[in-house]
Amino acid sequence: MGSHAWLGSPDPGTGRQSGAGGGGGGREGHRSHLALIVRSPGIDQAAIRDAVRQILAAIGEDPGREGLTETPMRVARMYAEVFDGIQRDPREDLYRVFVADQHEEMVLVRDIPFYSMCEHHLLPFYGTAHVAYVPDGRVTGLSKLARLVDGFARRPQMQERLTTQVADALVEVLAPRGALVVVEARHLCMEMRGVEKPGAVTQTSAVRGQFRRSAATRAEAFSLINRGRV
């Protein structure tokens, strides 16, 4: 894994980077959710501060009372942090690749913690992601897989879309033989409101290429993900 290369930027018309091969992952008829990536011109913290003051007043609070005077500023800064994935294309974390002609076995990073915000209620959902792929001559740094998850999580999001976007990014940038992503999360929008079911865990998965075609490869991945669990 000594040599490395930089893949080109995505073509604005196709979303595919220069230098990428066809790969065995394949699209298999899946509509790419990567088209939902939106680059923001920047987070307007002043507008957020004004909006928070209005919300506090609308719920019957006094935005000027002690304890709330700095809340609009804190919320604006917090939004700039937790939504910073909007400002960039998470696929950029994958563009540095290493030639690995001799490695054709599964690469799996499991138990990647993440935090995101439900786009329906702007309440947090959080959990772990497990990301696996079978290389086809190229690998990326292990930390890049964690950064990829964070990039898609740090925006108003749905768990289903988050799972699919991570898998599709792996396929489109690395062109692996296959990719598999499993996300497990708790949603405060269904724990502290609505049906109020604390502790409920939602699991989603996305499988591409060899993981979809081969039950044995898929079973190996799930076995590794579940290893050590009671």
Short mmCIF file of C-alpha atoms in Angstrom, two decimals:
data_model
loop_
_atom_site.label_atom_id
_atom_site.label_comp_id
_atom_site.label_asym_id
_atom_site.label_seq_id
_atom_site.Cartn_x
_atom_site.Cartn_y
_atom_site.Cartn_z
CA MET A 1 0.00 0.00 0.00
CA GLY A 2 2.99 2.24 -0.64
CA SER A 3 1.92 4.22 -3.70
CA HIS A 4 -0.94 6.64 -3.75
CA ALA A 5 -2.73 8.94 -6.14
CA TRP A 6 -5.23 11.75 -6.14
CA LEU A 7 -8.41 11.21 -8.06
CA GLY A 8 -9.72 14.18 -10.00
CA SER A 9 -12.64 16.30 -8.88
CA PRO A 10 -16.14 15.12 -9.80
CA ASP A 11 -17.34 16.12 -13.22
CA PRO A 12 -20.12 18.69 -12.64
CA GLY A 13 -22.30 17.03 -15.22
CA THR A 14 -21.99 13.43 -14.08
CA GLY A 15 -20.80 13.66 -10.51
CA ARG A 16 -18.10 11.09 -11.29
CA GLN A 17 -14.43 11.85 -10.67
CA SER A 18 -11.81 11.67 -13.37
CA GLY A 19 -9.66 8.57 -13.20
CA ALA A 20 -12.36 6.30 -11.80
CA GLY A 21 -12.89 2.94 -13.35
CA GLY A 22 -16.14 1.16 -13.88
CA GLY A 23 -15.58 -1.08 -10.88
CA GLY A 24 -17.45 -4.17 -9.87
CA GLY A 25 -19.67 -2.34 -7.42
CA GLY A 26 -22.03 -1.24 -10.16
CA ARG A 27 -25.11 0.91 -9.85
CA GLU A 28 -27.50 -2.00 -10.35
CA GLY A 29 -30.37 0.35 -11.04
CA HIS A 30 -29.99 2.32 -7.81
CA ARG A 31 -30.83 6.00 -8.11
CA SER A 32 -27.96 7.96 -6.63
CA HIS A 33 -28.84 10.01 -3.56
CA LEU A 34 -25.63 11.97 -4.06
CA ALA A 35 -27.58 14.37 -6.26
CA LEU A 36 -29.02 15.71 -2.99
CA ILE A 37 -25.64 17.17 -2.04
CA VAL A 38 -26.05 20.94 -1.90
CA ARG A 39 -23.16 23.34 -1.43
CA SER A 40 -24.19 26.24 0.77
CA PRO A 41 -22.72 29.72 0.30
CA GLY A 42 -22.24 29.79 4.07
CA ILE A 43 -24.23 29.64 7.28
CA ASP A 44 -25.82 33.00 8.09
CA GLN A 45 -25.32 33.13 11.85
CA ALA A 46 -26.89 36.57 12.15
CA ALA A 47 -30.12 35.31 10.58
CA ILE A 48 -30.08 32.30 12.91
CA ARG A 49 -29.67 34.55 15.95
CA ASP A 50 -32.64 36.67 14.88
CA ALA A 51 -34.74 33.56 14.22
CA VAL A 52 -33.93 32.06 17.63
CA ARG A 53 -34.97 35.29 19.36
CA GLN A 54 -38.26 35.18 17.47
CA ILE A 55 -38.82 31.53 18.40
CA LEU A 56 -38.15 32.22 22.07
CA ALA A 57 -40.66 35.07 22.00
CA ALA A 58 -43.17 32.93 20.07
CA ILE A 59 -43.18 30.21 22.73
CA GLY A 60 -43.83 32.79 25.43
CA GLU A 61 -40.28 33.27 26.70
CA ASP A 62 -38.41 36.52 27.23
CA PRO A 63 -35.32 36.49 24.98
CA GLY A 64 -33.85 39.27 27.12
CA ARG A 65 -33.96 37.48 30.47
CA GLU A 66 -30.87 36.17 32.20
CA GLY A 67 -30.05 32.71 30.89
CA LEU A 68 -31.44 33.40 27.42
CA THR A 69 -29.59 36.53 26.35
CA GLU A 70 -26.72 34.56 24.81
CA THR A 71 -28.82 31.61 23.66
CA PRO A 72 -29.31 32.92 20.09
CA MET A 73 -25.54 33.29 19.70
CA ARG A 74 -24.90 29.82 21.14
CA VAL A 75 -27.50 28.22 18.88
CA ALA A 76 -26.06 29.96 15.81
CA ARG A 77 -22.57 28.71 16.62
CA MET A 78 -23.90 25.24 17.31
CA TYR A 79 -25.74 25.11 13.99
CA ALA A 80 -22.58 26.22 12.18
CA GLU A 81 -20.82 23.25 13.77
CA VAL A 82 -23.41 20.49 13.47
CA PHE A 83 -24.42 21.49 9.94
CA ASP A 84 -20.93 22.05 8.53
CA GLY A 85 -21.40 19.06 6.22
CA ILE A 86 -23.60 21.29 4.06
CA GLN A 87 -20.56 23.39 3.21
CA ARG A 88 -18.64 20.63 1.45
CA ASP A 89 -18.88 17.48 -0.62
CA PRO A 90 -18.10 14.55 1.72
CA ARG A 91 -16.76 12.57 -1.24
CA GLU A 92 -13.68 14.80 -1.19
CA ASP A 93 -12.41 12.75 1.76
CA LEU A 94 -12.11 9.71 -0.51
CA TYR A 95 -10.16 11.24 -3.39
CA ARG A 96 -6.75 10.25 -2.05
CA VAL A 97 -6.40 6.57 -2.84
CA PHE A 98 -3.67 3.98 -2.48
CA VAL A 99 -2.83 1.32 -5.03
CA ALA A 100 -3.50 -2.09 -3.48
CA ASP A 101 -3.37 -4.60 -6.32
CA GLN A 102 -2.59 -7.45 -3.93
CA HIS A 103 -5.47 -6.80 -1.55
CA GLU A 104 -8.83 -8.08 -2.71
CA GLU A 105 -10.32 -8.88 0.68
CA MET A 106 -12.91 -6.96 2.64
CA VAL A 107 -12.07 -3.72 4.42
CA LEU A 108 -14.43 -2.97 7.32
CA VAL A 109 -14.52 -0.12 9.81
CA ARG A 110 -17.23 -0.77 12.38
CA ASP A 111 -18.71 1.17 15.27
CA ILE A 112 -18.12 4.63 13.78
CA PRO A 113 -19.99 7.01 16.11
CA PHE A 114 -21.98 9.82 14.50
CA TYR A 115 -24.48 12.54 15.37
CA SER A 116 -26.98 14.00 12.95
CA MET A 117 -30.16 16.07 12.93
CA CYS A 118 -33.54 14.77 11.82
CA GLU A 119 -34.66 17.01 8.97
CA HIS A 120 -38.31 16.72 10.00
CA HIS A 121 -38.05 18.07 13.55
CA LEU A 122 -34.44 19.30 13.80
CA LEU A 123 -33.90 16.95 16.73
CA PRO A 124 -30.78 14.79 17.02
CA PHE A 125 -30.41 11.20 15.99
CA TYR A 126 -27.21 9.40 16.80
CA GLY A 127 -25.60 6.01 16.74
CA THR A 128 -22.95 4.00 14.93
CA ALA A 129 -22.15 3.24 11.31
CA HIS A 130 -20.38 0.18 9.93
CA VAL A 131 -18.72 0.67 6.53
CA ALA A 132 -17.28 -2.15 4.42
CA TYR A 133 -16.00 -2.49 0.87
CA VAL A 134 -14.12 -5.00 -1.25
CA PRO A 135 -11.35 -3.14 -3.13
CA ASP A 136 -10.72 -3.47 -6.82
CA GLY A 137 -7.12 -2.31 -6.91
CA ARG A 138 -7.53 0.86 -4.81
CA VAL A 139 -8.11 1.59 -1.14
CA THR A 140 -8.53 4.78 0.85
CA GLY A 141 -7.32 5.67 4.33
CA LEU A 142 -9.36 4.13 7.13
CA SER A 143 -9.95 7.54 8.72
CA LYS A 144 -11.51 8.69 5.44
CA LEU A 145 -14.39 6.26 5.95
CA ALA A 146 -15.16 7.85 9.31
CA ARG A 147 -14.89 11.33 7.78
CA LEU A 148 -17.26 10.27 5.01
CA VAL A 149 -19.90 9.28 7.56
CA ASP A 150 -19.46 12.57 9.44
CA GLY A 151 -19.70 14.61 6.25
CA PHE A 152 -23.09 13.18 5.37
CA ALA A 153 -24.31 13.16 8.98
CA ARG A 154 -23.58 16.81 9.72
CA ARG A 155 -26.59 18.24 7.92
CA PRO A 156 -30.40 17.96 8.16
CA GLN A 157 -30.72 14.30 7.32
CA MET A 158 -32.73 11.09 7.21
CA GLN A 159 -31.11 7.87 8.38
CA GLU A 160 -32.19 6.06 5.24
CA ARG A 161 -30.58 8.68 3.00
CA LEU A 162 -27.44 8.84 5.13
CA THR A 163 -26.95 5.09 4.71
CA THR A 164 -27.45 5.22 0.95
CA GLN A 165 -25.26 8.29 0.44
CA VAL A 166 -22.28 6.69 2.18
CA ALA A 167 -22.62 3.50 0.11
CA ASP A 168 -23.07 5.40 -3.16
CA ALA A 169 -20.05 7.61 -2.44
CA LEU A 170 -17.86 4.54 -1.95
CA VAL A 171 -19.05 3.09 -5.25
CA GLU A 172 -18.70 6.30 -7.24
CA VAL A 173 -15.26 7.32 -5.96
CA LEU A 174 -13.44 4.05 -5.19
CA ALA A 175 -15.21 1.84 -7.76
CA PRO A 176 -14.87 -1.20 -5.48
CA ARG A 177 -16.10 -4.70 -6.15
CA GLY A 178 -18.76 -4.12 -3.55
CA ALA A 179 -19.81 -1.87 -0.68
CA LEU A 180 -21.96 -2.36 2.41
CA VAL A 181 -23.10 0.19 4.97
CA VAL A 182 -25.11 -0.49 8.13
CA VAL A 183 -26.35 2.33 10.36
CA GLU A 184 -27.89 1.89 13.82
CA ALA A 185 -29.36 4.96 15.48
CA ARG A 186 -31.65 6.34 18.15
CA HIS A 187 -33.94 9.21 17.20
CA LEU A 188 -34.96 11.79 19.77
CA CYS A 189 -37.91 12.75 17.57
CA MET A 190 -39.49 9.41 18.54
CA GLU A 191 -38.10 9.23 22.08
CA MET A 192 -38.91 12.62 23.63
CA ARG A 193 -42.04 13.40 21.57
CA GLY A 194 -44.62 11.67 19.39
CA VAL A 195 -44.75 7.96 20.19
CA GLU A 196 -42.23 8.47 23.05
CA LYS A 197 -40.36 5.16 22.77
CA PRO A 198 -37.03 5.64 24.58
CA GLY A 199 -34.35 3.15 23.61
CA ALA A 200 -35.83 2.20 20.24
CA VAL A 201 -33.05 1.56 17.72
CA THR A 202 -33.50 1.95 13.96
CA GLN A 203 -31.27 -0.13 11.66
CA THR A 204 -30.74 0.58 7.97
CA SER A 205 -28.44 -1.00 5.41
CA ALA A 206 -27.28 -0.42 1.85
CA VAL A 207 -25.54 -3.15 -0.17
CA ARG A 208 -23.84 -2.79 -3.52
CA GLY A 209 -21.99 -5.04 -5.94
CA GLN A 210 -20.43 -8.19 -4.50
CA PHE A 211 -22.22 -7.78 -1.18
CA ARG A 212 -25.54 -7.87 -3.01
CA ARG A 213 -24.63 -10.74 -5.32
CA SER A 214 -22.83 -12.98 -2.82
CA ALA A 215 -24.65 -14.22 0.26
CA ALA A 216 -21.33 -15.48 1.63
CA THR A 217 -19.65 -12.07 1.38
CA ARG A 218 -22.66 -10.41 2.93
CA ALA A 219 -22.75 -12.96 5.76
CA GLU A 220 -19.04 -12.43 6.43
CA ALA A 221 -19.60 -8.69 6.79
CA PHE A 222 -22.51 -9.08 9.18
CA SER A 223 -20.56 -11.66 11.17
CA LEU A 224 -17.70 -9.19 11.63
CA ILE A 225 -20.08 -6.36 12.49
CA ASN A 226 -21.80 -8.46 15.15
CA ARG A 227 -18.65 -10.07 16.55
CA GLY A 228 -18.38 -9.63 20.30
CA ARG A 229 -21.97 -8.53 20.73
CA VAL A 230 -24.16 -10.27 23.25
#
